[in-house]
Short mmCIF file of C-alpha atoms in Angstrom, two decimals:
data_model
loop_
_atom_site.label_atom_id
_atom_site.label_comp_id
_atom_site.label_asym_id
_atom_site.label_seq_id
_atom_site.Cartn_x
_atom_site.Cartn_y
_atom_site.Cartn_z
CA MET Y 20 127.59 -201.26 13.99
CA SER Y 21 129.47 -204.78 14.01
CA LEU Y 22 126.17 -207.07 13.97
CA SER Y 23 127.06 -210.07 11.45
CA VAL Y 24 124.80 -211.06 9.04
CA PHE Y 25 124.68 -215.12 11.35
CA ASP Y 26 123.65 -212.15 14.01
CA LEU Y 27 120.63 -211.00 12.24
CA PHE Y 28 119.63 -214.71 10.61
CA LYS Y 29 119.67 -217.58 13.21
CA ILE Y 30 119.02 -220.91 12.93
CA GLY Y 31 116.11 -222.25 15.85
CA ILE Y 32 112.46 -223.18 16.20
CA GLY Y 33 109.10 -221.53 16.22
CA PRO Y 34 106.89 -220.49 17.07
CA SER Y 35 108.83 -217.17 18.56
CA SER Y 36 112.44 -215.91 18.60
CA SER Y 37 111.96 -213.31 21.87
CA HIS Y 38 109.59 -216.35 23.30
CA THR Y 39 111.18 -219.31 22.41
CA VAL Y 40 114.55 -219.01 21.05
CA GLY Y 41 115.93 -216.14 23.65
CA PRO Y 42 114.58 -217.93 26.66
CA MET Y 43 116.32 -221.23 25.65
CA ARG Y 44 119.33 -219.25 25.16
CA ALA Y 45 118.80 -217.99 28.54
CA ALA Y 46 118.88 -220.84 30.05
CA GLY Y 47 121.67 -221.88 28.34
CA LEU Y 48 123.70 -219.01 29.37
CA PHE Y 49 122.33 -219.77 32.98
CA LEU Y 50 123.78 -223.32 32.79
CA ASP Y 51 127.47 -221.74 31.35
CA ARG Y 52 127.61 -219.40 35.25
CA LEU Y 53 126.83 -222.89 36.90
CA ALA Y 54 130.07 -224.55 34.93
CA GLN Y 55 131.82 -221.53 35.40
CA GLY Y 56 130.97 -220.82 38.92
CA GLY Y 57 131.50 -224.22 40.27
CA TRP Y 58 128.34 -225.19 41.43
CA VAL Y 59 127.16 -228.08 38.96
CA GLU Y 60 127.81 -230.25 41.61
CA ARG Y 61 126.05 -228.46 44.08
CA VAL Y 62 122.45 -227.37 42.51
CA ALA Y 63 119.43 -229.02 44.18
CA ARG Y 64 116.97 -226.77 42.31
CA VAL Y 65 116.13 -224.06 39.35
CA GLU Y 66 113.53 -221.83 39.58
CA THR Y 67 112.59 -219.80 36.57
CA VAL Y 68 110.25 -216.52 36.69
CA LEU Y 69 109.13 -215.21 34.00
CA TYR Y 70 107.80 -211.33 33.53
CA GLY Y 71 105.88 -209.23 31.52
CA SER Y 72 105.01 -210.18 27.73
CA LEU Y 73 107.13 -212.85 28.41
CA ALA Y 74 104.80 -214.35 31.12
CA LEU Y 75 101.39 -212.76 29.39
CA THR Y 76 101.79 -214.77 26.09
CA GLY Y 77 103.94 -217.16 27.52
CA LYS Y 78 101.72 -220.25 27.05
CA GLY Y 79 100.66 -219.74 23.66
CA HIS Y 80 104.94 -218.86 22.27
CA ALA Y 81 105.93 -222.29 23.95
CA THR Y 82 108.26 -219.77 26.86
CA ASP Y 83 107.72 -223.16 29.27
CA LYS Y 84 108.92 -225.40 26.75
CA ALA Y 85 111.93 -224.00 25.65
CA VAL Y 86 112.96 -222.32 29.44
CA ILE Y 87 112.77 -226.58 30.01
CA LEU Y 88 114.52 -227.69 26.89
CA GLY Y 89 117.47 -224.89 27.80
CA LEU Y 90 117.64 -226.32 30.61
CA LEU Y 91 118.32 -230.09 29.70
CA GLY Y 92 120.92 -228.05 27.33
CA GLU Y 93 119.47 -227.98 24.68
CA GLU Y 94 120.41 -225.31 22.09
CA PRO Y 95 117.82 -222.95 19.38
CA ASP Y 96 120.14 -224.44 16.84
CA ARG Y 97 120.94 -228.20 17.30
CA VAL Y 98 117.40 -229.24 19.23
CA ASP Y 99 115.41 -231.61 17.40
CA PRO Y 100 112.58 -230.40 16.63
CA ASP Y 101 110.27 -233.38 16.30
CA GLY Y 102 111.81 -234.42 18.98
CA ALA Y 103 111.47 -231.51 21.99
CA ASP Y 104 108.05 -231.84 22.64
CA ALA Y 105 108.71 -235.87 23.98
CA LEU Y 106 111.84 -234.34 25.84
CA VAL Y 107 109.35 -231.82 27.50
CA GLU Y 108 106.41 -234.52 28.49
CA ARG Y 109 109.03 -236.86 29.98
CA VAL Y 110 110.31 -234.01 32.12
CA ARG Y 111 107.05 -233.43 33.54
CA LEU Y 112 105.66 -236.80 33.65
CA ASP Y 113 108.66 -237.63 35.33
CA LYS Y 114 108.53 -234.30 37.62
CA CYS Y 115 112.49 -234.73 37.29
CA LEU Y 116 115.07 -232.79 34.92
CA LEU Y 117 118.07 -233.93 34.25
CA LEU Y 118 120.01 -230.53 34.36
CA GLY Y 119 122.28 -230.20 31.06
CA ARG Y 120 121.27 -233.32 29.83
CA ALA Y 121 122.42 -232.31 26.45
CA ARG Y 122 126.01 -231.24 27.75
CA GLY Y 123 126.37 -234.88 29.63
CA TRP Y 124 125.60 -233.74 32.61
CA ASP Y 125 122.57 -235.52 33.49
CA ARG Y 126 122.09 -233.72 37.09
CA PRO Y 127 118.71 -235.16 38.27
CA LEU Y 128 116.44 -232.50 39.63
CA PRO Y 129 112.85 -232.27 41.42
CA PHE Y 130 110.90 -230.25 38.93
CA HIS Y 131 107.50 -229.58 39.61
CA GLU Y 132 106.43 -226.94 36.88
CA GLU Y 133 103.97 -224.60 39.11
CA GLU Y 134 106.64 -223.69 41.92
CA ASP Y 135 109.69 -223.94 40.05
CA LEU Y 136 108.43 -222.00 36.23
CA ARG Y 137 105.82 -219.41 36.86
CA PHE Y 138 104.34 -216.65 35.45
CA GLU Y 139 103.95 -212.81 36.35
CA GLY Y 140 102.20 -211.45 34.04
CA ARG Y 141 100.99 -208.61 35.78
CA GLN Y 142 104.91 -207.83 36.79
CA SER Y 143 107.61 -206.28 34.43
CA LEU Y 144 111.38 -205.16 35.04
CA PRO Y 145 112.70 -202.52 34.23
CA GLY Y 146 115.08 -203.45 31.79
CA HIS Y 147 112.69 -204.31 28.75
CA PRO Y 148 108.84 -206.34 28.81
CA ASN Y 149 110.81 -209.98 27.45
CA ALA Y 150 112.16 -211.01 31.28
CA LEU Y 151 113.22 -213.98 32.61
CA ARG Y 152 114.74 -214.28 35.95
CA LEU Y 153 116.54 -218.09 36.88
CA THR Y 154 117.86 -219.25 40.53
CA ALA Y 155 120.05 -221.77 41.62
CA ARG Y 156 119.84 -223.65 45.12
CA ASP Y 157 121.53 -225.66 46.82
CA ALA Y 158 120.25 -228.82 48.74
CA CYS Y 159 119.31 -226.49 52.39
CA GLY Y 160 117.50 -224.36 49.95
CA ASP Y 161 120.42 -221.96 50.18
CA LEU Y 162 121.17 -219.33 46.94
CA LEU Y 163 123.75 -220.37 44.78
CA ASP Y 164 123.60 -218.31 41.81
CA GLN Y 165 120.72 -215.93 40.17
CA ALA Y 166 120.47 -213.87 37.06
CA VAL Y 167 117.89 -211.65 34.91
CA PHE Y 168 118.17 -211.98 31.47
CA TYR Y 169 116.06 -209.73 28.66
CA SER Y 170 114.89 -211.55 25.22
CA VAL Y 171 115.30 -208.12 23.12
CA GLY Y 172 113.59 -209.85 20.24
CA GLY Y 173 115.33 -211.35 17.10
CA GLY Y 174 116.30 -214.02 19.51
CA PHE Y 175 118.89 -211.66 21.02
CA VAL Y 176 119.70 -211.88 25.00
CA VAL Y 177 120.84 -209.45 27.37
CA ALA Y 178 122.14 -209.92 30.89
CA ASP Y 179 121.42 -208.03 33.66
CA PRO Y 180 124.26 -206.05 35.08
CA ASP Y 181 122.69 -205.50 38.40
CA ASN Y 182 123.04 -209.47 38.41
CA PRO Y 183 126.59 -210.72 37.76
CA PRO Y 184 126.99 -214.04 39.48
CA ILE Y 185 127.03 -215.04 42.62
CA GLY Y 186 130.39 -217.66 42.07
CA ARG Y 187 133.38 -216.87 41.94
CA VAL Y 188 133.56 -215.47 37.83
CA ASN Y 189 133.66 -211.97 37.39
CA GLY Y 190 129.98 -210.34 35.90
CA SER Y 191 130.05 -208.14 33.15
CA GLN Y 192 129.03 -205.31 35.07
CA GLY Y 193 128.90 -201.74 34.27
CA HIS Y 194 127.32 -202.68 30.95
CA LEU Y 195 124.79 -204.91 29.24
CA ARG Y 196 126.80 -207.92 27.43
CA LEU Y 197 125.14 -208.71 24.25
CA PHE Y 198 124.61 -212.48 23.01
CA GLU Y 199 124.74 -212.12 18.93
CA GLY Y 200 124.24 -215.16 17.39
CA GLU Y 201 126.05 -218.28 17.22
CA ARG Y 202 129.35 -216.12 17.83
CA SER Y 203 129.18 -213.15 21.30
CA ASP Y 204 132.51 -211.97 20.39
CA SER Y 205 130.94 -210.45 17.07
CA ALA Y 206 131.22 -207.22 18.30
CA ALA Y 207 135.03 -207.08 19.55
CA VAL Y 208 136.11 -208.12 15.87
CA PRO Y 209 137.42 -204.71 14.16
CA ILE Y 210 135.74 -204.44 10.94
CA PRO Y 211 136.47 -201.99 7.67
CA PHE Y 212 133.68 -200.57 7.46
CA ASP Y 213 131.87 -199.38 10.52
CA PHE Y 214 128.10 -197.55 9.95
CA SER Y 215 125.18 -197.15 12.59
CA SER Y 216 122.92 -195.33 10.61
CA ALA Y 217 121.90 -195.81 6.52
CA ARG Y 218 123.27 -192.21 5.85
CA ARG Y 219 126.99 -193.53 6.76
CA LEU Y 220 126.05 -196.94 5.08
CA LEU Y 221 125.22 -194.67 1.64
CA GLU Y 222 128.48 -192.47 2.49
CA ILE Y 223 130.80 -195.45 2.68
CA GLY Y 224 129.32 -196.94 -0.19
CA ARG Y 225 130.14 -194.01 -2.57
CA GLU Y 226 133.33 -193.37 -1.02
CA HIS Y 227 135.02 -196.83 -1.86
CA HIS Y 228 132.57 -197.35 -4.73
CA LEU Y 229 131.05 -200.53 -2.88
CA SER Y 230 127.66 -202.27 -3.46
CA ILE Y 231 125.96 -202.56 0.15
CA ALA Y 232 126.45 -205.89 -0.05
CA GLN Y 233 130.07 -205.81 -0.70
CA ILE Y 234 130.37 -203.53 2.46
CA MET Y 235 128.83 -206.24 4.60
CA TRP Y 236 131.17 -208.81 2.58
CA ALA Y 237 133.74 -207.20 3.55
CA ASN Y 238 133.33 -206.69 7.17
CA GLU Y 239 131.66 -210.29 7.44
CA THR Y 240 135.30 -211.81 5.58
CA ALA Y 241 137.14 -209.75 8.60
CA ARG Y 242 135.80 -211.61 11.20
CA ARG Y 243 135.95 -215.33 9.43
CA PRO Y 244 136.97 -217.26 6.24
CA ALA Y 245 135.25 -216.27 3.00
CA GLU Y 246 134.50 -219.72 2.67
CA GLU Y 247 132.93 -220.34 6.17
CA VAL Y 248 130.70 -216.89 5.39
CA ARG Y 249 129.75 -218.18 1.39
CA ALA Y 250 128.99 -221.57 3.72
CA GLY Y 251 126.83 -220.18 6.62
CA LEU Y 252 124.92 -218.03 3.92
CA ASP Y 253 124.47 -221.06 2.11
CA ARG Y 254 123.29 -222.85 5.34
CA ILE Y 255 120.39 -220.33 5.80
CA TRP Y 256 119.24 -220.67 2.45
CA GLU Y 257 119.23 -224.06 2.96
CA THR Y 258 117.31 -224.33 6.50
CA MET Y 259 115.03 -221.36 4.73
CA THR Y 260 114.55 -223.82 1.65
CA ARG Y 261 114.04 -226.93 3.79
CA CYS Y 262 110.94 -224.91 5.53
CA ILE Y 263 109.64 -224.01 2.90
CA GLU Y 264 109.49 -227.56 1.36
CA ARG Y 265 108.45 -229.17 5.01
CA GLY Y 266 105.64 -226.40 4.91
CA CYS Y 267 104.27 -227.27 1.87
CA ARG Y 268 103.92 -230.76 2.62
CA GLN Y 269 102.21 -230.82 6.17
CA GLU Y 270 98.48 -231.25 6.56
CA GLY Y 271 95.80 -230.48 9.72
CA ILE Y 272 95.25 -228.09 12.20
CA LEU Y 273 97.89 -225.93 14.62
CA PRO Y 274 98.24 -227.08 17.64
CA GLY Y 275 97.32 -224.74 20.48
CA GLY Y 276 93.56 -224.87 20.62
CA LEU Y 277 92.20 -222.11 18.02
CA GLY Y 278 92.13 -225.13 15.46
CA VAL Y 279 93.50 -223.02 12.38
CA ARG Y 280 94.29 -225.20 10.07
CA ARG Y 281 96.96 -225.23 7.79
CA ARG Y 282 96.76 -224.48 4.21
CA ALA Y 283 100.00 -224.34 2.86
CA ALA Y 284 99.72 -227.77 1.08
CA ILE Y 285 96.23 -227.30 0.22
CA LEU Y 286 97.36 -223.82 -2.07
CA ARG Y 287 100.49 -225.60 -3.22
CA ARG Y 288 98.13 -228.94 -4.53
CA GLN Y 289 95.78 -226.28 -6.31
CA LEU Y 290 98.61 -224.34 -7.99
CA GLU Y 291 100.36 -227.29 -9.04
CA GLN Y 292 96.53 -228.50 -10.57
CA ARG Y 293 95.93 -224.91 -12.33
CA THR Y 294 99.39 -224.97 -13.72
CA ALA Y 295 98.94 -228.13 -15.29
CA GLU Y 296 95.50 -227.15 -16.70
CA ALA Y 297 96.69 -224.00 -18.29
CA GLU Y 298 99.63 -226.36 -19.70
CA ARG Y 299 96.90 -228.71 -21.29
CA LEU Y 300 94.50 -226.15 -22.39
CA ASN Y 301 97.53 -223.99 -23.41
CA GLN Y 302 96.38 -221.05 -21.98
CA PRO Y 303 98.10 -218.48 -20.50
CA LEU Y 304 98.14 -218.49 -16.59
CA ASP Y 305 96.35 -216.09 -14.17
CA PRO Y 306 99.26 -212.83 -14.15
CA LEU Y 307 98.91 -212.89 -10.25
CA THR Y 308 99.19 -216.74 -9.86
CA VAL Y 309 102.92 -215.56 -9.56
CA LEU Y 310 101.20 -213.68 -6.17
CA ASP Y 311 99.90 -216.62 -5.16
CA TRP Y 312 103.35 -218.60 -4.82
CA VAL Y 313 104.62 -215.71 -3.56
CA ASN Y 314 102.00 -216.23 -0.65
CA LEU Y 315 102.78 -219.94 -0.51
CA PHE Y 316 106.78 -219.95 0.56
CA ALA Y 317 105.37 -217.60 3.44
CA LEU Y 318 102.85 -219.42 4.68
CA ALA Y 319 104.57 -222.58 4.02
CA VAL Y 320 107.13 -220.77 6.73
CA ASN Y 321 104.98 -219.53 9.50
CA GLU Y 322 103.29 -222.60 9.63
CA GLU Y 323 105.82 -224.24 10.51
CA ASN Y 324 106.88 -221.53 12.84
CA ALA Y 325 103.71 -221.96 14.30
CA ALA Y 326 104.33 -225.70 14.82
CA GLY Y 327 107.45 -225.44 16.24
CA GLY Y 328 109.29 -226.43 13.39
CA ARG Y 329 113.23 -225.10 12.44
CA VAL Y 330 112.81 -221.81 10.65
CA VAL Y 331 115.35 -218.92 10.20
CA THR Y 332 115.14 -215.89 12.56
CA ALA Y 333 114.48 -213.39 9.80
CA PRO Y 334 114.68 -210.96 11.68
CA THR Y 335 112.45 -212.38 14.29
CA ASN Y 336 110.59 -215.66 13.81
CA GLY Y 337 107.14 -214.21 13.88
CA ALA Y 338 108.33 -212.85 11.02
CA ALA Y 339 109.98 -215.46 9.38
CA GLY Y 340 108.32 -215.97 6.79
CA VAL Y 341 108.50 -213.33 4.54
CA ILE Y 342 112.24 -213.02 3.39
CA PRO Y 343 112.14 -216.38 2.76
CA ALA Y 344 108.63 -215.81 0.61
CA VAL Y 345 110.65 -212.95 -1.38
CA ILE Y 346 114.47 -214.88 -1.74
CA ALA Y 347 111.88 -218.14 -2.90
CA TYR Y 348 110.04 -215.20 -5.31
CA TYR Y 349 113.73 -214.49 -6.71
CA GLU Y 350 115.07 -218.32 -7.35
CA ARG Y 351 111.45 -218.88 -9.33
CA PHE Y 352 111.10 -216.53 -11.51
CA ILE Y 353 113.77 -214.12 -11.93
CA PRO Y 354 115.78 -215.18 -14.56
CA ASN Y 355 119.81 -215.79 -14.30
CA ALA Y 356 119.03 -215.67 -10.55
CA ASN Y 357 121.40 -217.69 -8.97
CA ARG Y 358 123.44 -218.02 -5.44
CA ALA Y 359 125.66 -215.22 -5.69
CA GLY Y 360 122.73 -213.74 -5.96
CA ILE Y 361 121.22 -215.04 -2.95
CA HIS Y 362 124.23 -214.61 -1.28
CA ASP Y 363 123.59 -210.56 -2.40
CA PHE Y 364 120.28 -210.78 -1.17
CA LEU Y 365 121.25 -211.68 2.39
CA LEU Y 366 123.81 -209.35 3.09
CA THR Y 367 121.74 -206.71 1.80
CA ALA Y 368 118.96 -207.19 4.13
CA ALA Y 369 121.24 -208.04 7.25
CA ALA Y 370 122.55 -204.43 6.95
CA ILE Y 371 119.50 -202.76 6.69
CA GLY Y 372 118.18 -205.36 9.53
CA ALA Y 373 121.51 -203.99 11.45
CA LEU Y 374 120.03 -200.73 11.36
CA TYR Y 375 116.74 -201.49 12.84
CA LYS Y 376 118.10 -203.32 15.66
CA LYS Y 377 120.51 -200.59 16.40
CA ASN Y 378 118.72 -197.45 16.31
CA ALA Y 379 115.28 -198.97 17.42
CA SER Y 380 113.96 -202.38 18.24
CA LEU Y 381 113.14 -205.63 16.82
CA SER Y 382 110.83 -206.64 19.42
CA ALA Y 383 107.29 -206.68 19.02
CA ALA Y 384 106.88 -206.48 22.69
CA GLU Y 385 108.50 -202.86 22.48
CA MET Y 386 107.55 -201.59 18.90
CA GLY Y 387 104.62 -204.08 17.85
CA CYS Y 388 104.34 -205.76 15.08
CA GLN Y 389 106.12 -203.38 12.78
CA GLY Y 390 109.13 -204.34 14.67
CA GLU Y 391 109.11 -207.42 13.44
CA VAL Y 392 107.25 -208.05 9.96
CA GLY Y 393 107.64 -204.00 9.26
CA VAL Y 394 111.04 -205.04 9.71
CA ALA Y 395 111.15 -208.15 7.98
CA CYS Y 396 109.18 -206.28 4.81
CA SER Y 397 112.18 -203.29 5.03
CA MET Y 398 114.64 -206.02 4.83
CA ALA Y 399 113.42 -207.87 2.10
CA ALA Y 400 112.30 -205.06 -0.03
CA ALA Y 401 115.97 -204.00 0.28
CA GLY Y 402 117.27 -207.53 -0.86
CA LEU Y 403 115.32 -207.97 -3.76
CA ALA Y 404 116.26 -204.35 -4.83
CA ALA Y 405 119.62 -205.19 -4.83
CA VAL Y 406 119.60 -208.45 -7.33
CA LEU Y 407 117.51 -206.76 -9.55
CA GLY Y 408 120.20 -204.80 -10.10
CA GLY Y 409 119.01 -201.27 -7.68
CA ASP Y 410 122.13 -199.65 -6.89
CA ASN Y 411 122.55 -198.15 -3.01
CA ASN Y 412 120.06 -195.35 -2.78
CA GLN Y 413 117.32 -197.25 -4.97
CA ILE Y 414 118.37 -199.98 -1.93
CA GLU Y 415 117.86 -197.43 0.58
CA ASN Y 416 114.79 -196.50 -0.79
CA ALA Y 417 112.95 -199.71 -0.57
CA ALA Y 418 113.88 -200.68 2.54
CA GLU Y 419 112.04 -196.52 3.43
CA ILE Y 420 109.02 -197.67 1.43
CA GLY Y 421 109.02 -201.17 3.24
CA MET Y 422 108.43 -199.63 6.51
CA GLU Y 423 106.98 -196.43 5.19
CA HIS Y 424 103.53 -198.74 4.87
CA HIS Y 425 103.81 -201.03 8.64
CA LEU Y 426 104.43 -197.57 10.86
CA GLY Y 427 101.73 -198.15 13.20
CA MET Y 428 101.05 -202.51 13.20
CA THR Y 429 100.07 -203.61 16.45
CA CYS Y 430 100.69 -207.38 17.77
CA ASP Y 431 97.75 -208.66 19.34
CA PRO Y 432 98.04 -212.75 18.43
CA ILE Y 433 95.00 -214.36 19.44
CA GLY Y 434 95.32 -216.69 22.46
CA GLY Y 435 98.92 -215.52 22.49
CA LEU Y 436 99.55 -217.65 19.73
CA VAL Y 437 101.81 -216.67 16.68
CA GLN Y 438 99.18 -217.94 14.57
CA ILE Y 439 96.23 -215.24 13.93
CA PRO Y 440 96.78 -212.45 12.45
CA CYS Y 441 100.80 -213.55 12.22
CA ILE Y 442 101.09 -216.50 9.86
CA GLU Y 443 98.97 -214.41 7.01
CA ARG Y 444 100.91 -210.93 7.95
CA ASN Y 445 103.22 -212.75 6.15
CA THR Y 446 102.18 -213.25 3.06
CA MET Y 447 101.11 -209.74 3.16
CA GLY Y 448 104.50 -208.16 4.30
CA ALA Y 449 106.38 -209.72 1.76
CA ALA Y 450 103.29 -209.15 -1.36
CA LYS Y 451 104.63 -205.60 -0.21
CA ALA Y 452 109.04 -205.92 -0.24
CA ILE Y 453 108.14 -207.37 -3.63
CA ASN Y 454 105.91 -203.80 -4.24
CA ALA Y 455 108.45 -201.32 -2.71
CA ALA Y 456 111.70 -203.07 -4.29
CA ARG Y 457 109.83 -202.20 -7.81
CA LEU Y 458 108.79 -198.65 -6.87
CA ALA Y 459 112.45 -197.85 -5.71
CA LEU Y 460 113.82 -199.37 -8.98
CA SER Y 461 111.58 -197.36 -11.74
CA GLY Y 462 113.07 -194.27 -9.71
CA ASP Y 463 116.31 -192.67 -9.48
CA GLY Y 464 117.04 -193.30 -5.64
CA VAL Y 465 115.70 -189.25 -5.03
CA HIS Y 466 113.36 -189.60 -2.37
CA TYR Y 467 111.65 -187.08 0.23
CA VAL Y 468 112.14 -189.36 3.70
CA PRO Y 469 114.98 -190.88 4.31
CA LEU Y 470 115.40 -195.00 5.74
CA ASP Y 471 116.79 -193.21 9.30
CA LYS Y 472 113.92 -191.04 9.34
CA VAL Y 473 111.62 -193.71 9.23
CA ILE Y 474 113.80 -196.18 11.70
CA ALA Y 475 113.04 -193.11 13.67
CA THR Y 476 109.85 -192.67 13.24
CA MET Y 477 108.99 -196.26 13.71
CA LYS Y 478 110.97 -196.80 17.62
CA GLN Y 479 108.71 -193.26 18.52
CA THR Y 480 105.36 -195.21 17.50
CA GLY Y 481 106.03 -198.18 19.17
CA LEU Y 482 106.99 -196.10 22.67
CA ASP Y 483 104.01 -194.38 21.65
CA MET Y 484 101.81 -197.31 21.20
CA GLN Y 485 99.96 -198.67 24.35
CA ALA Y 486 100.89 -202.00 26.22
CA LYS Y 487 98.14 -203.49 25.29
CA TYR Y 488 98.89 -203.47 21.85
CA LYS Y 489 102.49 -205.09 22.23
CA GLU Y 490 102.92 -208.66 22.20
CA THR Y 491 100.58 -209.12 25.44
CA SER Y 492 97.23 -210.41 23.87
CA LEU Y 493 95.75 -207.75 26.42
CA GLY Y 494 94.20 -205.56 23.01
CA GLY Y 495 93.02 -205.84 19.44
CA LEU Y 496 92.12 -208.74 17.75
CA ALA Y 497 93.22 -210.58 20.71
CA VAL Y 498 90.18 -209.64 22.41
CA ASN Y 499 87.70 -208.38 20.14
CA LEU Y 500 87.10 -211.78 18.63
CA VAL Y 501 83.61 -212.82 18.87
CA GLU Y 502 83.76 -217.12 20.46
CA CYS Y 503 80.45 -218.56 19.19
#
């Protein structure tokens, strides 16, 4: 197990880590192949075909937009979310794509979207439900290069080993090449504490008298300088904070055609007015006002995500509001909350997220929503238990409780949009995470069901779940909504 905290928490844009961030990264990786193979000056056309879940809900998840941006050379953590739509619209109007524009290539290619960006929802590839094939041809129509990528959840991208580069570059044959976060070489860096199960994680803690956060810190500082780790953690939380703040200001209707109204700004005004009125009358606030604030934080993030704004995969975009909402709860309502605590929260949560990534999946197309909001709840519960003073056993218990009560949750977005029920599910996930942490801290860490068993159960449940309930919009709420 060598996943970094920066693999689990990636900065990108909405609305989906698997359908937006992953395909954009895949297109960028294809540009890398073209450059390394010496094909750039010969490319006359690039075709993209989307398969399975990536095709079935790709329109609602902005996968088409993501692929175009990726071919323009834009990257998820650097693209301007406010200018992205204009870039895509220019390509569509001109029917011309400046290949690698953001990299300084500016190679004009004809772009006819109905032919060059196709959705094959009835066909799936064997590696994963989220698949895309990119093909480059020369002016004569001859094949220059072709690659298949799988977007496996959380912005992670896997290159199919059966499709090595056709040109001069040696492919990564014999294994799936995993691109993790901003440092694709993180898996190759030796770390002091390798673990692939919660059981081993707890053993390391006992043997070396370390908290889970300290174990992750030792691994992170083996990869990069301590100040770089601190700066990276600060950047993650700063991005989350800005997302909350922006989401609390924006109003109007979310894009996509469902007519979903943003609620965060309205709720913020209500809470501020309620607080001011209680202070004026010298009356106590409703104790559940704290829960209203947690709801607000989660709504703000996921409304921003649904609008294509800047978010952090935590561990996915569809579940991006849970962890920021719980950290904001810690920062705002827990006495003596501080920067070091936020760092410990993120490190602890990442350790738990890495276990799900290693032993199950973060992809709703494989696991249903239990693999997104459920995992985010488990991670957040562990992080909160850690900063509230829990020991490693209590932290592991909190993580187990968080997932145990999300088992079997389907992914059935209405209209293929990350809006209903996704946005509200993040508020529920955040509330469950806080409760899970409190339940775990009320005990001594001894519990019947270990986290490893819950992760294994989640995986088996996901495998047993019918495909129509796994991010295809072919079942559940997606088809049972009565339209008037």
